[in-house]
Amino acid sequence: MKLVLAAILAISATMAEAAPLTVRMGESWVFAVRDGEPHEPRKVQSDAAPGKGQIKVTVKALLGTSLMAVNNSPVAYTFKAELIRKGKAISARTCTLPANAKPVFEQWDRVAEAVRISRFGAAGTEGRC
């Protein structure tokens, strides 16, 4: 019985970690990707650099809503972004997040309070936008 309870607790802890990350306007976060979701995210200063294997994301109000990201890992990613405004989420188109610390800039005309990011997956070599 104790073993079953320990397994259930371990699974629920893992499920709790695997969640989208909501980045509010003016915030910067770094995280690694694990099971397609942001893993161990932490808020940082906007001038911080992502560590090896980490991604840094910053959301700002610029011509609507903008997201700047740097992926300091050898894997390029596709990801899902949702603009959050008044508690509602609206899907937003994203480009491939390139590997090896190359930055990407996303900009949407719609003004949002935050951007929720999730569903990171390895991108093919062709990229997309």
Coordinates of N, CA and C in Angstrom, one line a residue, residues 31 33 36 53-55 69-80 94-104 106 118-129:
F31 N 14.1 28.7 -18.3 CA 13.6 27.3 -18.0 C 14.3 26.4 -19.0
V33 N 13.4 22.6 -21.1 CA 12.2 21.9 -21.6 C 12.3 20.4 -21.2
G36 N 8.2 18.3 -23.1 CA 7.5 19.2 -23.9 C 7.0 20.5 -23.2
G53 N 21.4 24.7 -22.2 CA 20.2 23.9 -22.2 C 19.0 24.6 -21.7
Q54 N 19.1 25.9 -21.5 CA 17.9 26.7 -21.1 C 17.4 27.7 -22.2
I55 N 16.2 28.1 -22.0 CA 15.5 29.1 -22.9 C 15.2 30.3 -22.0
A69 N 12.9 35.5 -27.4 CA 13.3 34.3 -26.8 C 14.7 34.0 -27.3
V70 N 15.5 33.4 -26.4 CA 16.8 32.8 -26.8 C 16.9 31.4 -26.3
N71 N 17.2 30.5 -27.2 CA 17.2 29.1 -26.8 C 18.7 28.6 -26.8
N72 N 19.3 28.5 -25.6 CA 20.7 28.1 -25.5 C 20.8 26.6 -25.4
S73 N 20.2 25.9 -26.3 CA 20.3 24.4 -26.4 C 20.6 24.0 -27.8
P74 N 21.1 22.8 -28.1 CA 21.3 22.4 -29.4 C 20.1 21.9 -30.2
V75 N 18.9 22.0 -29.6 CA 17.7 21.6 -30.2 C 16.8 22.8 -30.6
A76 N 16.4 22.9 -31.8 CA 15.4 24.0 -32.2 C 14.1 23.5 -31.8
Y77 N 13.2 24.4 -31.5 CA 11.8 24.0 -31.0 C 10.7 24.7 -31.8
T78 N 9.6 24.0 -31.9 CA 8.3 24.7 -32.2 C 7.6 24.7 -30.8
F79 N 6.7 25.7 -30.7 CA 6.0 25.8 -29.4 C 4.6 26.4 -29.6
K80 N 3.8 26.3 -28.7 CA 2.4 26.9 -28.7 C 2.5 28.2 -27.9
T94 N 3.4 31.2 -34.1 CA 4.8 31.3 -33.7 C 5.7 30.8 -34.8
C95 N 6.9 31.2 -34.7 CA 8.0 30.7 -35.6 C 8.8 29.7 -34.8
T96 N 9.7 29.0 -35.5 CA 10.6 28.1 -34.9 C 11.6 28.8 -34.0
L97 N 11.8 28.3 -32.8 CA 12.8 28.9 -31.9 C 14.1 28.2 -32.2
P98 N 15.0 29.0 -32.8 CA 16.3 28.3 -33.3 C 17.2 27.9 -32.1
A99 N 18.0 27.0 -32.4 CA 19.0 26.4 -31.4 C 20.2 27.3 -31.3
N100 N 21.1 27.0 -30.4 CA 22.4 27.5 -30.3 C 22.4 29.1 -30.0
A101 N 21.6 29.5 -29.1 CA 21.5 30.9 -28.6 C 21.2 31.9 -29.7
K102 N 20.5 31.5 -30.8 CA 20.1 32.5 -31.7 C 18.7 33.0 -31.3
P103 N 18.5 34.3 -31.2 CA 17.3 34.9 -30.7 C 16.1 34.8 -31.8
V104 N 14.9 34.9 -31.2 CA 13.7 35.0 -32.1 C 12.8 36.1 -31.5
E106 N 8.9 37.5 -31.7 CA 7.5 37.3 -32.1 C 6.8 38.6 -31.8
S118 N 3.7 26.7 -24.2 CA 3.7 25.3 -23.9 C 4.0 24.5 -25.1
R119 N 3.9 23.1 -25.0 CA 4.0 22.2 -26.1 C 5.2 22.4 -26.9
F120 N 6.4 22.4 -26.3 CA 7.6 22.5 -27.0 C 7.9 21.1 -27.7
G121 N 8.3 21.2 -28.9 CA 8.7 20.0 -29.6 C 9.9 20.2 -30.5
A122 N 10.7 19.2 -30.7 CA 11.9 19.4 -31.6 C 11.4 19.8 -33.0
A123 N 12.0 20.8 -33.5 CA 11.7 21.3 -34.9 C 12.6 20.6 -35.9
G124 N 12.1 20.5 -37.1 CA 12.9 19.9 -38.2 C 13.9 20.9 -38.6
T125 N 14.7 20.5 -39.5 CA 15.8 21.4 -40.0 C 15.3 22.5 -40.9
E126 N 14.1 22.4 -41.4 CA 13.6 23.4 -42.3 C 13.1 24.7 -41.6
G127 N 12.7 24.5 -40.3 CA 12.2 25.7 -39.6 C 10.8 26.0 -40.1
R128 N 10.1 26.9 -39.4 CA 8.8 27.3 -39.9 C 8.5 28.7 -39.3
C129 N 7.6 29.4 -40.0 CA 7.2 30.7 -39.5 C 5.9 31.0 -40.2

